[in-house]
mmCIF file of C-alpha atoms in Angstrom:
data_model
loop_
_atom_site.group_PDB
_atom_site.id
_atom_site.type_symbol
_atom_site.label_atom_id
_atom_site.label_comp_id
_atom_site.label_asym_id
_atom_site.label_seq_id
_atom_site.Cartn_x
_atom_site.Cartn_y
_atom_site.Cartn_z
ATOM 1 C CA UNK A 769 -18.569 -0.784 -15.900
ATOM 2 C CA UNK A 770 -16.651 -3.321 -17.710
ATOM 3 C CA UNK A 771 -14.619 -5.776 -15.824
ATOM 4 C CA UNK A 772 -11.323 -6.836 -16.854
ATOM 5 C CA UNK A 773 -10.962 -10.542 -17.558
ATOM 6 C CA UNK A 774 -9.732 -12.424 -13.932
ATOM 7 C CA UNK A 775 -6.281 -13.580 -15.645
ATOM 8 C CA UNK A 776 -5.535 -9.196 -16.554
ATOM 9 C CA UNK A 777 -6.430 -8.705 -12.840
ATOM 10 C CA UNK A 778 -3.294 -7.888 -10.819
ATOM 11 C CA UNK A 779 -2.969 -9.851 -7.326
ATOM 12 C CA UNK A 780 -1.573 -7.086 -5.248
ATOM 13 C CA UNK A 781 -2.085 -3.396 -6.528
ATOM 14 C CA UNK A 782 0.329 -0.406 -4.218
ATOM 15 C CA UNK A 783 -0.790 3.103 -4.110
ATOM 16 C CA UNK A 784 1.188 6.043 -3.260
ATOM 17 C CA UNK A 785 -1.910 8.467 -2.944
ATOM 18 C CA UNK A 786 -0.510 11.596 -3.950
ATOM 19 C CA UNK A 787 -2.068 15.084 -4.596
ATOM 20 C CA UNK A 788 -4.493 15.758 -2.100
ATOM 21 C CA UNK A 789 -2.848 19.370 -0.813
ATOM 22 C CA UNK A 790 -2.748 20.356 -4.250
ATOM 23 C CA UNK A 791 -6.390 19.437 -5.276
ATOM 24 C CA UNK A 792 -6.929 21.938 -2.153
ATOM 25 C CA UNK A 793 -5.160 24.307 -3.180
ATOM 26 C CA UNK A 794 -6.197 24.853 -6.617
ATOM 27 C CA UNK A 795 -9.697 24.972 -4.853
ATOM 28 C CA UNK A 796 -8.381 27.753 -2.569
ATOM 29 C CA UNK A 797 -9.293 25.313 0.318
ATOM 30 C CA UNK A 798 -6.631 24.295 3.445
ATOM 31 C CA UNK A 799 -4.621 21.283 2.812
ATOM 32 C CA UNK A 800 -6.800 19.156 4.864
ATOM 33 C CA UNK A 801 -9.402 19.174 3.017
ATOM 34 C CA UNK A 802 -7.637 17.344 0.244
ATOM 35 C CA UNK A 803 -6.769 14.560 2.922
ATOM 36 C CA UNK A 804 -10.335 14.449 3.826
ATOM 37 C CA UNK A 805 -11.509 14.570 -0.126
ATOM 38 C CA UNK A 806 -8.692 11.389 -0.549
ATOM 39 C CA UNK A 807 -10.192 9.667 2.420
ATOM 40 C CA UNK A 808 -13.982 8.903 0.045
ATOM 41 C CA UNK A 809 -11.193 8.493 -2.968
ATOM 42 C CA UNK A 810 -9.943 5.361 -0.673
ATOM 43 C CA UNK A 811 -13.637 4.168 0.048
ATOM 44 C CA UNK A 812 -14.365 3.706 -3.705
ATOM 45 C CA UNK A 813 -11.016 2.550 -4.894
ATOM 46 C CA UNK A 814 -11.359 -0.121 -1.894
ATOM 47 C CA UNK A 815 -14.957 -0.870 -3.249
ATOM 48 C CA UNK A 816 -13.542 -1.527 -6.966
ATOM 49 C CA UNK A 817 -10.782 -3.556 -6.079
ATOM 50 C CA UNK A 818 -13.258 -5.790 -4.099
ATOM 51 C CA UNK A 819 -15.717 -6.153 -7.469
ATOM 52 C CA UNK A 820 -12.336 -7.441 -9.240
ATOM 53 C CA UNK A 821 -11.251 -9.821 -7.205
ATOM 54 C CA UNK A 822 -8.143 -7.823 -6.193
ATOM 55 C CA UNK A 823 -6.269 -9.590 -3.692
ATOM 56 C CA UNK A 824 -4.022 -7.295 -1.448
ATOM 57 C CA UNK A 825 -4.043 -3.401 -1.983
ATOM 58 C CA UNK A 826 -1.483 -1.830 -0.177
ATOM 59 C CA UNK A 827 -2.169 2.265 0.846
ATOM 60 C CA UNK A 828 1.037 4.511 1.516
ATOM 61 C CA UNK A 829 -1.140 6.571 4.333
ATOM 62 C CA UNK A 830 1.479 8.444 6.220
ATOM 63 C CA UNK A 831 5.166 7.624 5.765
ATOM 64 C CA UNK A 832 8.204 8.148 8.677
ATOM 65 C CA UNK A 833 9.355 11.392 6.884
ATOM 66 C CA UNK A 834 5.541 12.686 7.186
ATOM 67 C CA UNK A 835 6.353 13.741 10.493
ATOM 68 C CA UNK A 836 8.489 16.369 9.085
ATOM 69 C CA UNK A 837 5.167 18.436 8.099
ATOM 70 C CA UNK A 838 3.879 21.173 9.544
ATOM 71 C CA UNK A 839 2.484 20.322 13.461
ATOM 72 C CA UNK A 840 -1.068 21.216 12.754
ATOM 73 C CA UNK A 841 -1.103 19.139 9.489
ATOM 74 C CA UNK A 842 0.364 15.909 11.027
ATOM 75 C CA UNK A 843 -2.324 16.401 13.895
ATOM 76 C CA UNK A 844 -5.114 16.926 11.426
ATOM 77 C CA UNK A 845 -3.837 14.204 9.737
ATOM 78 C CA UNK A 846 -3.928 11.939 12.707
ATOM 79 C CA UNK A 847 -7.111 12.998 13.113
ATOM 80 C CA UNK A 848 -8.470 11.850 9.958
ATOM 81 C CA UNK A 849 -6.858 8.298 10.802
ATOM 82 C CA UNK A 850 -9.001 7.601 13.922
ATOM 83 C CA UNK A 851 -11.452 9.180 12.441
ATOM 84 C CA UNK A 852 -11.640 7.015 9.523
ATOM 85 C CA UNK A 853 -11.241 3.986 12.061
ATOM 86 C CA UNK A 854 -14.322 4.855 13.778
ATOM 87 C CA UNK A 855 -16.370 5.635 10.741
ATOM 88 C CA UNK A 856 -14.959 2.652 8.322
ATOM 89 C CA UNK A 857 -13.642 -0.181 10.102
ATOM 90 C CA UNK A 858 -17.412 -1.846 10.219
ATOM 91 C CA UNK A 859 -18.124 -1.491 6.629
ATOM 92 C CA UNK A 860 -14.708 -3.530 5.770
ATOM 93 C CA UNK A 861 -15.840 -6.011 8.297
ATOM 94 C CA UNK A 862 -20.010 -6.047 6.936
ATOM 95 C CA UNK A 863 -17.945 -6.388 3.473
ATOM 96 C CA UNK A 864 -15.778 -9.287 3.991
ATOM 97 C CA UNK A 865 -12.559 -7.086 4.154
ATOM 98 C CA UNK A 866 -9.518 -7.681 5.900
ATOM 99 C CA UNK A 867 -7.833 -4.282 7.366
ATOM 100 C CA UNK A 868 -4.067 -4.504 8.205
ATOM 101 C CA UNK A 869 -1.831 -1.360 8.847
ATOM 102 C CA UNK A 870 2.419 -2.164 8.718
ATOM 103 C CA UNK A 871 4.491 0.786 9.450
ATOM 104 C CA UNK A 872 6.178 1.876 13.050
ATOM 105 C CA UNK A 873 2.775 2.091 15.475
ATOM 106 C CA UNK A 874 4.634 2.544 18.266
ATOM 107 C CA UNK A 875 5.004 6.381 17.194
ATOM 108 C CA UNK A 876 0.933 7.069 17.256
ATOM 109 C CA UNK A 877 -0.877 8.368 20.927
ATOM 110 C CA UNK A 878 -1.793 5.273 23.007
ATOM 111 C CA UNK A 879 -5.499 5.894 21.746
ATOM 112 C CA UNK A 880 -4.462 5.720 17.798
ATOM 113 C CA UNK A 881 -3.124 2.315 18.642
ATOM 114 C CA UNK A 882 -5.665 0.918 20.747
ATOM 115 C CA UNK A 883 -8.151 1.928 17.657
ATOM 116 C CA UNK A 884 -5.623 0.061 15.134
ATOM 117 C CA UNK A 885 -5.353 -3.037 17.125
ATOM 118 C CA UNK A 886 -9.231 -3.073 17.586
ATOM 119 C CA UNK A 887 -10.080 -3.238 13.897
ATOM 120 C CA UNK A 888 -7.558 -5.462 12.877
ATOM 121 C CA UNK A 889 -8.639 -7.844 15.360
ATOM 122 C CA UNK A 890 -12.140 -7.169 14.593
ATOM 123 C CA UNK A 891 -11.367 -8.126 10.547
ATOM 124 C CA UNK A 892 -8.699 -10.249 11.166
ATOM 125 C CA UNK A 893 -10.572 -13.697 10.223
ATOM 126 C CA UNK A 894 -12.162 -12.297 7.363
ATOM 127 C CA UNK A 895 -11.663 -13.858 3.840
ATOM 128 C CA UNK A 896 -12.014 -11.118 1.062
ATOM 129 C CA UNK A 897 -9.539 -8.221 0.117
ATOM 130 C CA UNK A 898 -6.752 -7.384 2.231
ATOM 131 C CA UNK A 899 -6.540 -3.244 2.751
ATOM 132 C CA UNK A 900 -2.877 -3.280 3.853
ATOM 133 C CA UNK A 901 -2.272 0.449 5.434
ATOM 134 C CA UNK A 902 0.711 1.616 5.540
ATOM 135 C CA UNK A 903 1.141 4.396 8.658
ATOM 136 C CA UNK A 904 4.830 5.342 10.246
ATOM 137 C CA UNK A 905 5.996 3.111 7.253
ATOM 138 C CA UNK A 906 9.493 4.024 5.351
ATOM 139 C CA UNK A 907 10.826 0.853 3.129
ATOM 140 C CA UNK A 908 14.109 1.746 4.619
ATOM 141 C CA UNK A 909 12.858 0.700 7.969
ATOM 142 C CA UNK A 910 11.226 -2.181 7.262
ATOM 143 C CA UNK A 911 14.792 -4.025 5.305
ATOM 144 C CA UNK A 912 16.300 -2.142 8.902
ATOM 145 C CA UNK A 913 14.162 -4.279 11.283
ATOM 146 C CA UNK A 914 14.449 -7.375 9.598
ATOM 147 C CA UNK A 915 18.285 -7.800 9.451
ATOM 148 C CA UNK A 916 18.087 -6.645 12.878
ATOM 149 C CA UNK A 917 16.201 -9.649 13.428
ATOM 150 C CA UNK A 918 18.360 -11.741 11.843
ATOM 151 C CA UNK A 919 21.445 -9.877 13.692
ATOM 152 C CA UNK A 920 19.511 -11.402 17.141
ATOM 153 C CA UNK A 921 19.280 -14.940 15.650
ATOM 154 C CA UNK A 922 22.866 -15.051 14.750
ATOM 155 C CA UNK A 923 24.025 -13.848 18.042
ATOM 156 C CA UNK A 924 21.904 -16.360 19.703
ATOM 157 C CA UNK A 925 23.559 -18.910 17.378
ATOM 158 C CA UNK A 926 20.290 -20.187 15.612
ATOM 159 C CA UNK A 927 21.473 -18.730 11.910
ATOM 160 C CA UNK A 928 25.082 -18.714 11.000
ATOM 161 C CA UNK A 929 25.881 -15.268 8.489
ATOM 162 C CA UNK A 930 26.547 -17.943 5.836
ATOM 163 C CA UNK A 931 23.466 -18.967 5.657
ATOM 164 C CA UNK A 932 21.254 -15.880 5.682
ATOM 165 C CA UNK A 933 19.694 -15.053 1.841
ATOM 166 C CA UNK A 934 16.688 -13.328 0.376
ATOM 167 C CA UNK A 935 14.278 -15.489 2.164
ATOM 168 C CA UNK A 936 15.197 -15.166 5.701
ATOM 169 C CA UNK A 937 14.778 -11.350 5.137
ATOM 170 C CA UNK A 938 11.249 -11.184 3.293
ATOM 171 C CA UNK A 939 9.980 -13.541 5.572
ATOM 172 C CA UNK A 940 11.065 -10.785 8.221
ATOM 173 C CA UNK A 941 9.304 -8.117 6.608
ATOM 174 C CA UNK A 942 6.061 -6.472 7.854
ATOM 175 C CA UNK A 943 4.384 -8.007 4.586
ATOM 176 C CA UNK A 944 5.479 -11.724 4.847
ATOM 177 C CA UNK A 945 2.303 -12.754 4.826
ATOM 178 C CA UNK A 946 1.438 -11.201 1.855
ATOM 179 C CA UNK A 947 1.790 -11.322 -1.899
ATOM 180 C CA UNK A 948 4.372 -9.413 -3.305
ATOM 181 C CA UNK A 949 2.884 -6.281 -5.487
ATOM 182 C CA UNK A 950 2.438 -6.597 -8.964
ATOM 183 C CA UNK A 951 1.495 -3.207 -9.741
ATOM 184 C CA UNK A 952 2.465 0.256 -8.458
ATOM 185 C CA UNK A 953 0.412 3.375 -8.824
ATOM 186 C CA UNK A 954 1.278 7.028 -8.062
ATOM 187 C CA UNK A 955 -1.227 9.652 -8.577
ATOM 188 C CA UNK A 956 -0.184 13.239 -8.533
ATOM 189 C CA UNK A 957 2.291 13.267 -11.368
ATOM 190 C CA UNK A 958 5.498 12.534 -9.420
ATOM 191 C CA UNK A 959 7.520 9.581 -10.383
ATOM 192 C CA UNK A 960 9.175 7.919 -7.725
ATOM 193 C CA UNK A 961 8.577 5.253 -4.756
ATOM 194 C CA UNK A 962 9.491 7.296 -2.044
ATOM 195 C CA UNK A 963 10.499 4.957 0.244
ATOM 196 C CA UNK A 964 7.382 2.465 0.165
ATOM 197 C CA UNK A 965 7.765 -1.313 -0.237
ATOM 198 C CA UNK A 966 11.364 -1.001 -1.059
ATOM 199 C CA UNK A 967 12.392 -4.473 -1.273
ATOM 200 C CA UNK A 968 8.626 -5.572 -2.311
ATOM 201 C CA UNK A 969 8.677 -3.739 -5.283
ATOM 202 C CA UNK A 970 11.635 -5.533 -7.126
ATOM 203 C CA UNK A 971 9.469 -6.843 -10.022
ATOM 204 C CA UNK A 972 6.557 -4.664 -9.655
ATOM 205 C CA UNK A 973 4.984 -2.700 -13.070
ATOM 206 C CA UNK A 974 4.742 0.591 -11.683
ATOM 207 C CA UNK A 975 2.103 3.424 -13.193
ATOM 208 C CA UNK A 976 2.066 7.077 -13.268
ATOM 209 C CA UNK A 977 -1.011 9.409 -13.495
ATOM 210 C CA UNK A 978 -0.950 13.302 -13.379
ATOM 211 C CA UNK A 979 -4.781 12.722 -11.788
ATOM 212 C CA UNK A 980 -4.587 13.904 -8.285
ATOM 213 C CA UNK A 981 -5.927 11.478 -5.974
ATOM 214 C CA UNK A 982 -8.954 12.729 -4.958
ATOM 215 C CA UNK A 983 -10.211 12.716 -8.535
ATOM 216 C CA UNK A 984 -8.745 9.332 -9.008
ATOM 217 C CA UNK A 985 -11.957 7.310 -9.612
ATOM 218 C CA UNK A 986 -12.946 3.254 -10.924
ATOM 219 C CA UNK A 987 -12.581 4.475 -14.582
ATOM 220 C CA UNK A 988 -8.535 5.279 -13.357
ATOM 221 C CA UNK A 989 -8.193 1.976 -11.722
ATOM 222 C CA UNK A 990 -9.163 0.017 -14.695
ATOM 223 C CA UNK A 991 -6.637 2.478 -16.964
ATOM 224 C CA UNK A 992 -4.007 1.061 -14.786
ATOM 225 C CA UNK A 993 -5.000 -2.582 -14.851
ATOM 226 C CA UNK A 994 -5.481 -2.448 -18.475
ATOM 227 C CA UNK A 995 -1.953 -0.865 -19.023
ATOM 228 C CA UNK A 996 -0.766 -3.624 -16.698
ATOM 229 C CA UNK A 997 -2.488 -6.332 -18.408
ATOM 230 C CA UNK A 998 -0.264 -5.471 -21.579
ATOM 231 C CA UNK A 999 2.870 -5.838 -19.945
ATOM 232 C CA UNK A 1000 5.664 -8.653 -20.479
ATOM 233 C CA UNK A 1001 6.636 -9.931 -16.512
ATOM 234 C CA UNK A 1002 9.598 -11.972 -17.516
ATOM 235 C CA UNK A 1003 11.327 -11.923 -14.195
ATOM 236 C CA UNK A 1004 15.059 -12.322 -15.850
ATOM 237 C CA UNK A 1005 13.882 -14.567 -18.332
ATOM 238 C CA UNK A 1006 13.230 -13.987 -22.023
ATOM 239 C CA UNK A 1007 9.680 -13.649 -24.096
ATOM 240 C CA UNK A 1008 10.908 -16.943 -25.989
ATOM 241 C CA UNK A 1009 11.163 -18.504 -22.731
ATOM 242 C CA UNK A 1010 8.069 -17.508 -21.752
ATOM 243 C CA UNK A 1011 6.007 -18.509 -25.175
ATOM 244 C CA UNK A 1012 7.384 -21.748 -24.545
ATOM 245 C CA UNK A 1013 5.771 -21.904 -21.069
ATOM 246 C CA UNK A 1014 2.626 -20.728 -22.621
ATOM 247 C CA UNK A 1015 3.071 -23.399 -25.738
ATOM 248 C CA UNK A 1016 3.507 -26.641 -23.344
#
Protein backbone atom coordinates (compact mmCIF):
# COMPACT_ATOMS: atom_id res chain seq x y z
CA UNK A 1 0.00 0.00 0.00
CA UNK A 2 1.22 3.28 -1.06
CA UNK A 3 1.94 5.88 1.48
CA UNK A 4 1.10 9.37 1.05
CA UNK A 5 4.04 11.76 1.13
CA UNK A 6 4.54 13.04 5.17
CA UNK A 7 3.77 16.85 4.10
CA UNK A 8 -0.18 15.33 2.45
CA UNK A 9 -0.47 13.59 5.87
CA UNK A 10 -3.09 15.35 8.03
CA UNK A 11 -2.00 15.96 11.86
CA UNK A 12 -5.27 15.24 13.50
CA UNK A 13 -7.91 13.12 11.48
CA UNK A 14 -11.95 13.08 13.41
CA UNK A 15 -14.24 10.28 12.71
CA UNK A 16 -17.86 10.20 13.19
CA UNK A 17 -18.18 6.30 12.68
CA UNK A 18 -21.44 6.00 11.25
CA UNK A 19 -23.40 3.01 9.77
CA UNK A 20 -22.87 0.15 11.80
CA UNK A 21 -26.90 -0.65 12.53
CA UNK A 22 -27.42 -0.40 9.00
CA UNK A 23 -24.54 -2.72 7.78
CA UNK A 24 -26.63 -5.11 10.27
CA UNK A 25 -29.46 -4.69 9.01
CA UNK A 26 -28.99 -5.15 5.44
CA UNK A 27 -27.33 -8.46 6.74
CA UNK A 28 -30.59 -9.29 8.58
CA UNK A 29 -28.37 -9.33 11.76
CA UNK A 30 -29.31 -7.22 15.30
CA UNK A 31 -27.87 -3.85 15.50
CA UNK A 32 -25.11 -4.94 17.67
CA UNK A 33 -23.50 -6.73 15.57
CA UNK A 34 -22.68 -3.75 13.42
CA UNK A 35 -21.13 -2.10 16.67
CA UNK A 36 -19.16 -5.17 17.18
CA UNK A 37 -18.21 -5.41 13.17
CA UNK A 38 -17.09 -1.32 13.69
CA UNK A 39 -15.14 -2.25 16.75
CA UNK A 40 -12.17 -4.50 14.17
CA UNK A 41 -13.07 -1.38 11.62
CA UNK A 42 -11.40 0.85 14.60
CA UNK A 43 -8.45 -1.72 15.13
CA UNK A 44 -7.28 -1.33 11.48
CA UNK A 45 -8.05 2.28 10.92
CA UNK A 46 -5.96 2.81 14.32
CA UNK A 47 -3.22 0.50 12.75
CA UNK A 48 -3.08 2.76 9.41
CA UNK A 49 -3.01 5.93 10.98
CA UNK A 50 0.00 4.67 13.07
CA UNK A 51 2.00 3.50 9.58
CA UNK A 52 1.38 7.33 8.48
CA UNK A 53 2.54 9.08 11.05
CA UNK A 54 -0.93 10.39 11.99
CA UNK A 55 -0.76 12.37 14.98
CA UNK A 56 -4.13 12.56 16.97
CA UNK A 57 -7.28 10.60 15.69
CA UNK A 58 -10.18 11.53 17.43
CA UNK A 59 -13.29 8.60 17.55
CA UNK A 60 -16.99 9.93 18.12
CA UNK A 61 -17.78 6.48 20.23
CA UNK A 62 -20.97 7.28 21.99
CA UNK A 63 -22.28 10.85 22.12
CA UNK A 64 -24.69 12.50 25.19
CA UNK A 65 -27.83 12.10 22.94
CA UNK A 66 -26.82 8.20 22.56
CA UNK A 67 -28.48 7.66 25.67
CA UNK A 68 -31.69 8.32 24.02
CA UNK A 69 -31.46 4.68 22.29
CA UNK A 70 -33.16 1.89 23.02
CA UNK A 71 -32.09 0.40 26.85
CA UNK A 72 -30.79 -2.86 25.59
CA UNK A 73 -28.72 -1.15 22.81
CA UNK A 74 -27.02 1.46 25.10
CA UNK A 75 -26.23 -1.59 27.50
CA UNK A 76 -24.87 -3.68 24.68
CA UNK A 77 -23.15 -0.85 23.71
CA UNK A 78 -21.53 -0.32 27.03
CA UNK A 79 -20.69 -3.59 26.87
CA UNK A 80 -18.67 -3.48 23.87
CA UNK A 81 -16.71 -0.44 25.56
CA UNK A 82 -15.26 -2.47 28.50
CA UNK A 83 -15.07 -5.03 26.47
CA UNK A 84 -12.87 -3.46 24.03
CA UNK A 85 -10.85 -2.04 27.14
CA UNK A 86 -10.04 -5.39 28.30
CA UNK A 87 -9.24 -6.88 24.96
CA UNK A 88 -7.31 -3.66 23.34
CA UNK A 89 -5.87 -1.44 25.77
CA UNK A 90 -2.42 -3.70 25.79
CA UNK A 91 -1.96 -3.75 22.14
CA UNK A 92 -2.07 0.31 22.08
CA UNK A 93 0.35 0.18 24.90
CA UNK A 94 2.82 -2.97 23.12
CA UNK A 95 2.31 -0.39 20.04
CA UNK A 96 3.46 2.82 21.35
CA UNK A 97 -0.15 4.29 21.44
CA UNK A 98 -1.52 6.76 23.59
CA UNK A 99 -5.41 6.07 24.55
CA UNK A 100 -7.40 9.13 25.83
CA UNK A 101 -11.30 9.19 26.09
CA UNK A 102 -12.97 13.15 26.60
CA UNK A 103 -16.63 13.16 26.97
CA UNK A 104 -18.83 13.26 30.45
CA UNK A 105 -17.37 9.85 32.39
CA UNK A 106 -19.06 10.59 35.23
CA UNK A 107 -22.33 9.09 33.48
CA UNK A 108 -20.65 5.35 32.96
CA UNK A 109 -21.10 2.44 36.08
CA UNK A 110 -18.25 2.90 38.61
CA UNK A 111 -16.59 -0.24 36.84
CA UNK A 112 -16.61 1.50 33.15
CA UNK A 113 -14.62 4.23 34.78
CA UNK A 114 -12.28 2.45 36.82
CA UNK A 115 -11.42 0.48 33.33
CA UNK A 116 -11.02 4.06 31.52
CA UNK A 117 -8.81 5.51 34.09
CA UNK A 118 -6.68 2.24 34.12
CA UNK A 119 -5.70 2.36 30.46
CA UNK A 120 -5.15 5.82 30.18
CA UNK A 121 -2.84 5.69 32.94
CA UNK A 122 -1.38 2.59 31.67
CA UNK A 123 -0.60 4.54 28.00
CA UNK A 124 -0.39 7.74 29.32
CA UNK A 125 3.60 8.20 28.86
CA UNK A 126 3.61 6.72 25.62
CA UNK A 127 4.98 8.66 22.55
CA UNK A 128 3.19 7.48 19.27
CA UNK A 129 -0.47 8.18 18.06
CA UNK A 130 -2.92 9.62 20.27
CA UNK A 131 -6.52 7.51 19.99
CA UNK A 132 -8.62 10.34 21.48
CA UNK A 133 -12.20 8.55 22.36
CA UNK A 134 -14.83 10.38 22.57
CA UNK A 135 -17.68 8.65 25.12
CA UNK A 136 -20.67 10.88 26.89
CA UNK A 137 -19.16 13.62 24.54
CA UNK A 138 -21.65 16.40 22.90
CA UNK A 139 -19.54 19.62 21.50
CA UNK A 140 -22.25 21.56 23.14
CA UNK A 141 -21.03 20.41 26.47
CA UNK A 142 -17.67 20.72 26.16
CA UNK A 143 -17.92 25.03 25.01
CA UNK A 144 -20.68 24.57 28.31
CA UNK A 145 -17.97 23.45 30.81
CA UNK A 146 -15.40 25.66 29.80
CA UNK A 147 -17.15 29.08 30.17
CA UNK A 148 -18.35 27.62 33.26
CA UNK A 149 -14.88 27.54 34.17
CA UNK A 150 -14.18 30.74 33.28
CA UNK A 151 -17.61 31.94 35.06
CA UNK A 152 -15.63 30.46 38.50
CA UNK A 153 -12.43 32.43 37.71
CA UNK A 154 -14.23 35.63 37.26
CA UNK A 155 -16.20 35.30 40.36
CA UNK A 156 -13.12 34.54 42.23
CA UNK A 157 -11.69 37.71 40.64
CA UNK A 158 -8.64 36.04 38.81
CA UNK A 159 -10.12 36.99 35.05
CA UNK A 160 -12.04 40.14 34.56
CA UNK A 161 -15.08 39.48 31.53
CA UNK A 162 -12.96 41.97 29.54
CA UNK A 163 -10.39 40.01 29.22
CA UNK A 164 -11.72 36.55 28.40
CA UNK A 165 -11.16 35.59 24.32
CA UNK A 166 -10.77 32.49 22.22
CA UNK A 167 -7.83 31.28 24.12
CA UNK A 168 -8.97 31.16 27.61
CA UNK A 169 -11.84 28.92 26.27
CA UNK A 170 -9.84 26.28 24.05
CA UNK A 171 -7.42 26.02 26.58
CA UNK A 172 -10.57 24.94 28.75
CA UNK A 173 -11.64 22.40 26.46
CA UNK A 174 -11.33 18.60 27.00
CA UNK A 175 -8.80 18.68 23.92
CA UNK A 176 -6.36 21.49 25.02
CA UNK A 177 -3.75 19.42 24.85
CA UNK A 178 -4.25 18.48 21.56
CA UNK A 179 -3.96 19.58 17.96
CA UNK A 180 -6.83 20.98 16.50
CA UNK A 181 -8.37 18.54 13.60
CA UNK A 182 -7.51 19.03 10.23
CA UNK A 183 -9.71 16.62 8.71
CA UNK A 184 -13.24 15.34 9.39
CA UNK A 185 -14.65 12.07 8.20
CA UNK A 186 -18.23 10.71 8.33
CA UNK A 187 -18.96 7.36 7.04
CA UNK A 188 -22.51 6.32 6.50
CA UNK A 189 -23.61 8.92 4.01
CA UNK A 190 -24.98 11.56 6.40
CA UNK A 191 -23.56 14.98 6.26
CA UNK A 192 -23.37 16.69 9.36
CA UNK A 193 -21.13 17.01 12.71
CA UNK A 194 -23.60 16.15 15.05
CA UNK A 195 -22.46 17.76 17.85
CA UNK A 196 -18.67 16.52 17.91
CA UNK A 197 -15.71 18.90 18.30
CA UNK A 198 -17.88 21.88 17.84
CA UNK A 199 -15.55 24.60 18.42
CA UNK A 200 -12.46 22.28 17.20
CA UNK A 201 -13.70 21.94 13.95
CA UNK A 202 -13.66 25.70 12.83
CA UNK A 203 -11.09 25.18 10.03
CA UNK A 204 -11.31 21.55 9.64
CA UNK A 205 -11.72 19.90 5.75
CA UNK A 206 -14.45 17.69 6.44
CA UNK A 207 -15.18 14.31 4.12
CA UNK A 208 -18.18 12.37 3.33
CA UNK A 209 -18.38 8.65 2.32
CA UNK A 210 -21.65 6.62 1.68
CA UNK A 211 -19.21 3.45 2.91
CA UNK A 212 -20.65 2.28 6.12
CA UNK A 213 -18.14 2.00 8.70
CA UNK A 214 -17.61 -1.37 9.11
CA UNK A 215 -16.54 -1.68 5.48
CA UNK A 216 -14.50 1.40 5.84
CA UNK A 217 -10.99 -0.06 5.29
CA UNK A 218 -6.95 1.52 4.69
CA UNK A 219 -7.79 1.91 0.93
CA UNK A 220 -10.82 4.58 2.42
CA UNK A 221 -8.44 6.28 4.69
CA UNK A 222 -5.98 7.11 2.07
CA UNK A 223 -9.18 8.35 -0.34
CA UNK A 224 -9.69 10.83 2.35
CA UNK A 225 -6.12 11.95 2.88
CA UNK A 226 -5.60 12.20 -0.73
CA UNK A 227 -8.80 14.39 -1.18
CA UNK A 228 -7.41 16.36 1.75
CA UNK A 229 -4.04 16.71 0.42
CA UNK A 230 -5.66 18.72 -2.59
CA UNK A 231 -7.26 21.18 -0.57
CA UNK A 232 -6.42 25.08 -0.24
CA UNK A 233 -6.30 25.76 3.99
CA UNK A 234 -6.15 29.49 3.73
CA UNK A 235 -7.48 30.23 7.15
CA UNK A 236 -9.05 33.85 6.03
CA UNK A 237 -6.29 34.56 3.92
CA UNK A 238 -6.03 34.45 0.14
CA UNK A 239 -4.14 31.75 -2.34
CA UNK A 240 -1.90 34.88 -3.41
CA UNK A 241 -1.08 35.26 0.10
CA UNK A 242 -0.29 31.99 0.51
CA UNK A 243 2.02 31.50 -2.86
CA UNK A 244 3.88 34.21 -1.46
CA UNK A 245 4.54 32.27 1.78
CA UNK A 246 5.47 29.36 -0.31
CA UNK A 247 7.75 31.76 -2.78
CA UNK A 248 9.94 33.35 0.23
Amino acid sequence: MNTPPKENIPKHIAIIMDGNGRWAKRRLQPRFMGHRAGVKTVADIVKRCAELGVEVLSLFAFSSENWRRPGKEVSLLMELFSHALDNQVKKLHDNNIRLCIIGDIDKFSPTLQQKIAQAQELTRNNTGLIVNIAANYGGRWDITQSVRQIAQKVATGELKPEDINEEHISALLTTSALPEPDLFIRTGGEQRVSNFLLWQMAYTEFFFTDVLWPEFDSKQLDAAISSFSKRERRFGRTSEQLQGQSDA
